[in-house]
CSV table of C-alpha atoms in Angstrom, one decimal:
chain,number,residue,atom,x,y,z
A,1,ASP,CA,0.0,0.0,0.0
A,2,GLY,CA,1.2,3.5,-0.8
A,3,GLY,CA,1.3,6.1,1.9
A,4,ILE,CA,3.1,8.0,4.5
A,5,THR,CA,4.2,6.4,7.8
A,6,GLN,CA,5.3,8.3,10.9
A,7,SER,CA,6.9,6.8,14.0
A,8,PRO,CA,6.5,6.6,16.8
A,9,LYS,CA,2.9,7.4,17.3
A,10,TYR,CA,3.5,8.6,20.9
A,11,LEU,CA,6.8,10.0,22.1
A,12,PHE,CA,7.8,11.2,25.6
A,13,ARG,CA,10.8,13.3,26.1
A,14,LYS,CA,12.6,14.8,29.1
A,15,GLU,CA,13.5,18.4,29.1
A,16,GLY,CA,16.9,19.0,27.6
A,17,GLN,CA,16.8,16.0,25.3
A,18,ASN,CA,16.8,15.9,21.5
A,19,VAL,CA,14.4,13.6,19.8
A,20,THR,CA,13.9,12.5,16.2
A,21,LEU,CA,10.6,11.9,14.5
A,22,SER,CA,10.5,9.6,11.6
A,23,CYS,CA,8.6,10.2,8.3
A,24,GLU,CA,8.7,7.8,5.4
A,25,GLN,CA,6.7,7.8,2.1
A,26,ASN,CA,6.5,5.4,-0.7
A,27,LEU,CA,4.4,7.6,-3.0
A,28,ASN,CA,7.4,8.7,-5.0
A,29,HIS,CA,6.7,12.3,-4.1
A,30,ASP,CA,9.4,14.9,-4.5
A,31,ALA,CA,8.2,17.4,-1.8
A,32,MET,CA,7.9,16.7,1.9
A,33,TYR,CA,6.7,18.9,4.7
A,34,TRP,CA,6.6,19.0,8.5
A,35,TYR,CA,3.7,20.7,10.4
A,36,ARG,CA,3.0,21.2,14.0
A,37,GLN,CA,-0.6,21.2,15.3
A,38,ASP,CA,-1.6,22.9,18.6
A,39,PRO,CA,-5.1,23.3,20.0
A,40,GLY,CA,-6.6,26.5,18.7
A,41,GLN,CA,-3.8,27.3,16.3
A,42,GLY,CA,-4.3,25.0,13.3
A,43,LEU,CA,-1.3,23.6,11.5
A,44,ARG,CA,1.9,25.6,11.2
A,45,LEU,CA,4.7,24.8,8.8
A,46,ILE,CA,8.1,23.9,10.3
A,47,TYR,CA,10.3,22.8,7.3
A,48,TYR,CA,9.7,21.7,3.8
A,49,SER,CA,11.9,20.0,1.2
A,50,GLN,CA,11.4,20.1,-2.6
A,51,ILE,CA,14.3,17.8,-3.5
A,52,VAL,CA,16.9,15.5,-1.9
A,53,ASN,CA,19.6,17.3,0.0
A,54,ASP,CA,17.7,20.6,0.0
A,55,PHE,CA,15.2,22.0,2.5
A,56,GLN,CA,13.8,25.4,3.5
A,57,LYS,CA,12.6,26.8,6.8
A,58,GLY,CA,8.9,27.3,7.3
A,59,ASP,CA,7.2,29.7,9.7
A,60,ILE,CA,8.3,28.2,13.0
A,61,ALA,CA,11.7,26.5,12.3
A,62,GLU,CA,13.5,27.7,15.5
A,63,GLY,CA,14.4,24.7,17.7
A,64,TYR,CA,14.0,22.2,14.9
A,65,SER,CA,16.3,20.6,12.3
A,66,VAL,CA,15.7,18.3,9.3
A,67,SER,CA,17.6,16.3,6.8
A,68,ARG,CA,16.7,14.9,3.3
A,69,GLU,CA,19.3,12.3,2.4
A,70,LYS,CA,16.8,10.1,0.6
A,71,LYS,CA,13.7,10.9,-1.4
A,72,GLU,CA,11.6,8.6,0.8
A,73,SER,CA,12.6,10.0,4.2
A,74,PHE,CA,12.4,13.4,5.9
A,75,PRO,CA,13.2,13.0,9.6
A,76,LEU,CA,12.5,15.9,12.0
A,77,THR,CA,14.7,16.5,15.1
A,78,VAL,CA,13.2,18.5,18.0
A,79,THR,CA,16.1,20.0,19.8
A,80,SER,CA,16.4,21.2,23.4
A,81,ALA,CA,16.3,24.7,22.0
A,82,GLN,CA,12.6,24.3,21.2
A,83,LYS,CA,11.0,26.0,24.2
A,84,ASN,CA,7.5,24.4,23.9
A,85,PRO,CA,7.8,21.2,22.0
A,86,THR,CA,4.7,19.4,23.3
A,87,ALA,CA,2.4,19.1,20.2
A,88,PHE,CA,1.1,16.9,17.5
A,89,TYR,CA,3.5,16.7,14.6
A,90,LEU,CA,2.4,15.9,11.0
A,91,CYS,CA,4.4,15.0,8.0
A,92,ALA,CA,3.1,15.5,4.5
A,93,SER,CA,4.2,14.9,0.9
A,94,SER,CA,3.2,16.0,-2.5
A,95,ILE,CA,4.2,15.7,-6.2
A,96,VAL,CA,5.6,18.8,-7.9
A,97,ILE,CA,4.2,19.6,-11.4
A,98,GLY,CA,4.9,23.2,-12.2
A,99,ARG,CA,4.4,26.3,-10.2
A,100,ALA,CA,0.9,27.0,-11.5
A,101,SER,CA,-0.6,23.7,-10.4
A,102,TYR,CA,-1.9,22.9,-7.0
A,103,ASN,CA,-0.4,19.7,-5.8
A,104,GLU,CA,-2.4,17.8,-3.1
A,105,GLN,CA,-0.5,17.2,0.1
A,106,PHE,CA,-1.0,13.8,1.7
A,107,PHE,CA,-0.6,13.6,5.4
A,108,GLY,CA,0.8,10.9,7.7
A,109,PRO,CA,-1.0,9.7,10.9
A,110,GLY,CA,1.1,12.0,13.1
A,111,THR,CA,3.3,11.7,16.2
A,112,ARG,CA,2.2,13.1,19.5
A,113,LEU,CA,5.2,14.4,21.4
A,114,THR,CA,5.0,15.1,25.1
A,115,VAL,CA,7.7,16.7,27.1
A,116,LEU,CA,7.8,15.6,30.7
B,1,GLN,CA,-5.1,39.5,12.7
B,2,LYS,CA,-4.7,36.0,11.5
B,3,GLU,CA,-4.5,35.4,7.7
B,4,VAL,CA,-7.2,32.8,8.0
B,5,GLU,CA,-10.1,32.8,10.5
B,6,GLN,CA,-12.2,29.9,11.3
B,7,ASP,CA,-14.9,29.4,14.0
B,8,PRO,CA,-13.5,26.6,16.2
B,9,GLY,CA,-17.0,25.4,17.2
B,10,PRO,CA,-17.8,22.9,18.5
B,11,LEU,CA,-20.8,22.5,16.2
B,12,SER,CA,-23.4,19.9,17.1
B,13,VAL,CA,-26.2,18.9,14.6
B,14,PRO,CA,-28.7,16.1,14.3
B,15,GLU,CA,-28.2,13.4,11.7
B,16,GLY,CA,-29.6,14.5,8.3
B,17,ALA,CA,-29.0,18.2,8.9
B,18,ILE,CA,-27.3,20.5,6.5
B,19,VAL,CA,-24.0,21.7,7.9
B,20,SER,CA,-22.3,25.0,6.9
B,21,LEU,CA,-18.6,25.5,7.8
B,22,ASN,CA,-16.9,28.8,7.0
B,23,CYS,CA,-13.5,30.6,6.8
B,24,THR,CA,-12.6,34.1,6.1
B,25,TYR,CA,-9.2,35.3,4.9
B,26,SER,CA,-7.3,38.6,4.6
B,27,ASN,CA,-4.7,38.0,1.9
B,28,SER,CA,-6.2,38.5,-1.6
B,29,ALA,CA,-3.1,36.6,-3.1
B,30,PHE,CA,-4.5,33.2,-2.0
B,31,GLN,CA,-5.4,31.3,-5.2
B,32,TYR,CA,-6.0,27.7,-4.0
B,33,PHE,CA,-8.6,26.8,-1.4
B,34,MET,CA,-8.9,23.4,0.3
B,35,TRP,CA,-11.0,21.7,2.9
B,36,TYR,CA,-9.5,18.9,5.0
B,37,ARG,CA,-11.2,16.5,7.3
B,38,GLN,CA,-9.4,15.3,10.4
B,39,TYR,CA,-10.6,12.5,12.6
B,40,SER,CA,-9.4,12.5,16.2
B,41,ARG,CA,-5.7,11.6,16.6
B,42,LYS,CA,-5.3,11.1,12.8
B,43,GLY,CA,-3.7,13.1,10.0
B,44,PRO,CA,-5.9,15.4,7.8
B,45,GLU,CA,-7.3,14.1,4.5
B,46,LEU,CA,-8.2,16.3,1.6
B,47,LEU,CA,-12.0,16.6,1.0
B,48,MET,CA,-12.3,19.4,-1.5
B,49,TYR,CA,-10.1,21.6,-3.6
B,50,THR,CA,-11.1,24.7,-5.5
B,51,TYR,CA,-9.4,27.3,-7.5
B,52,SER,CA,-11.9,29.8,-8.8
B,53,SER,CA,-14.9,31.6,-7.3
B,54,GLY,CA,-18.1,29.7,-7.4
B,55,ASN,CA,-19.3,26.2,-6.3
B,56,LYS,CA,-17.8,22.8,-6.6
B,57,GLU,CA,-19.8,19.7,-5.7
B,58,ASP,CA,-18.7,16.2,-4.8
B,59,GLY,CA,-21.4,13.9,-3.5
B,60,ARG,CA,-22.8,15.4,-0.3
B,61,PHE,CA,-20.1,18.0,-0.1
B,62,THR,CA,-20.2,21.4,-1.8
B,63,ALA,CA,-17.3,23.9,-1.6
B,64,GLN,CA,-18.0,27.6,-2.2
B,65,VAL,CA,-15.5,30.3,-2.8
B,66,ASP,CA,-16.2,34.0,-2.9
B,67,LYS,CA,-13.0,35.8,-3.6
B,68,SER,CA,-14.5,39.3,-3.6
B,69,SER,CA,-15.6,38.8,0.0
B,70,LYS,CA,-12.6,36.6,0.9
B,71,TYR,CA,-14.9,34.0,2.2
B,72,ILE,CA,-15.1,30.2,1.7
B,73,SER,CA,-17.6,27.7,2.8
B,74,LEU,CA,-18.1,23.9,3.0
B,75,PHE,CA,-21.6,22.6,3.0
B,76,ILE,CA,-22.4,19.0,4.0
B,77,ARG,CA,-25.9,17.7,3.0
B,78,ASP,CA,-27.6,14.8,4.8
B,79,SER,CA,-25.0,14.8,7.5
B,80,GLN,CA,-24.0,11.4,9.0
B,81,PRO,CA,-22.5,10.5,12.4
B,82,SER,CA,-19.4,9.4,10.4
B,83,ASP,CA,-19.0,13.1,9.4
B,84,SER,CA,-18.1,13.9,13.0
B,85,ALA,CA,-14.6,15.3,12.8
B,86,THR,CA,-12.6,18.5,12.7
B,87,TYR,CA,-12.8,20.3,9.4
B,88,LEU,CA,-9.8,22.5,8.5
B,89,CYS,CA,-9.8,25.1,5.7
B,90,ALA,CA,-6.5,25.7,4.0
B,91,MET,CA,-5.2,28.2,1.4
B,92,SER,CA,-2.2,28.6,-0.7
B,93,MET,CA,-0.8,31.4,-2.8
B,94,TYR,CA,1.4,29.3,-5.0
B,95,GLY,CA,1.3,25.8,-6.5
B,96,GLY,CA,4.2,23.6,-7.5
B,97,ALA,CA,7.2,23.3,-5.3
B,98,THR,CA,6.4,26.2,-3.0
B,99,ASN,CA,3.0,24.8,-2.1
B,100,LYS,CA,2.8,26.2,1.4
B,101,LEU,CA,-0.6,25.8,3.0
B,102,ILE,CA,-2.0,28.3,5.5
B,103,PHE,CA,-4.5,26.6,7.7
B,104,GLY,CA,-7.5,27.7,9.7
B,105,THR,CA,-7.8,26.6,13.3
B,106,GLY,CA,-10.4,23.9,12.4
B,107,THR,CA,-14.1,23.5,13.3
B,108,LEU,CA,-15.1,20.5,15.4
B,109,LEU,CA,-18.3,19.0,14.1
B,110,ALA,CA,-20.4,16.4,16.0
B,111,VAL,CA,-23.4,14.8,14.2
B,112,GLN,CA,-25.7,13.2,16.6
B,113,PRO,CA,-27.6,10.0,15.6
């Protein structure tokens, strides 16, 4: 089955620790995205990548880092510098066909991170 | 002022009712308009996508865009308990590789059997 997988589903972290959230897709999509979802604030873009070995900051990149070494994978690291990391994290991917075309973003099931 | 405003609800309706969900936006550069459905503890899934002003229908769902008023709506006819979810509107200025979505906060809908 084609889709996006995220792991783990639930993650608990102590303050001061870095954690890495996994995102894998087998849809052969070029673009991948990381969003953060908080109650009452909707989804906010953290980082996105259009191609392997390249990525751009989104609206709330501070305290996060990413890598894109393979087309299928786009892991997100939540560093100790992120002051309020407890949230629901969503990974998405899309094809890229020209700048004038809307390309649907497909979302993974999410990872709920809780800082203890 | 947020770029996209959406009433968070919750909205509770009886089964079979017509549901109207709405978003307003401030940036006239938005070109693409989407509605996502998100079940509890799941990722969002795309329900409807529109580009131009007017209506777009898909089964029980109708998406409406009024660019002059900067207002979009999603109508659900003959609502079912399985429609109970959070509905997120989203908008984008660009397509292609810079397809950044701006989301509303979501409206929680409960359809009572």
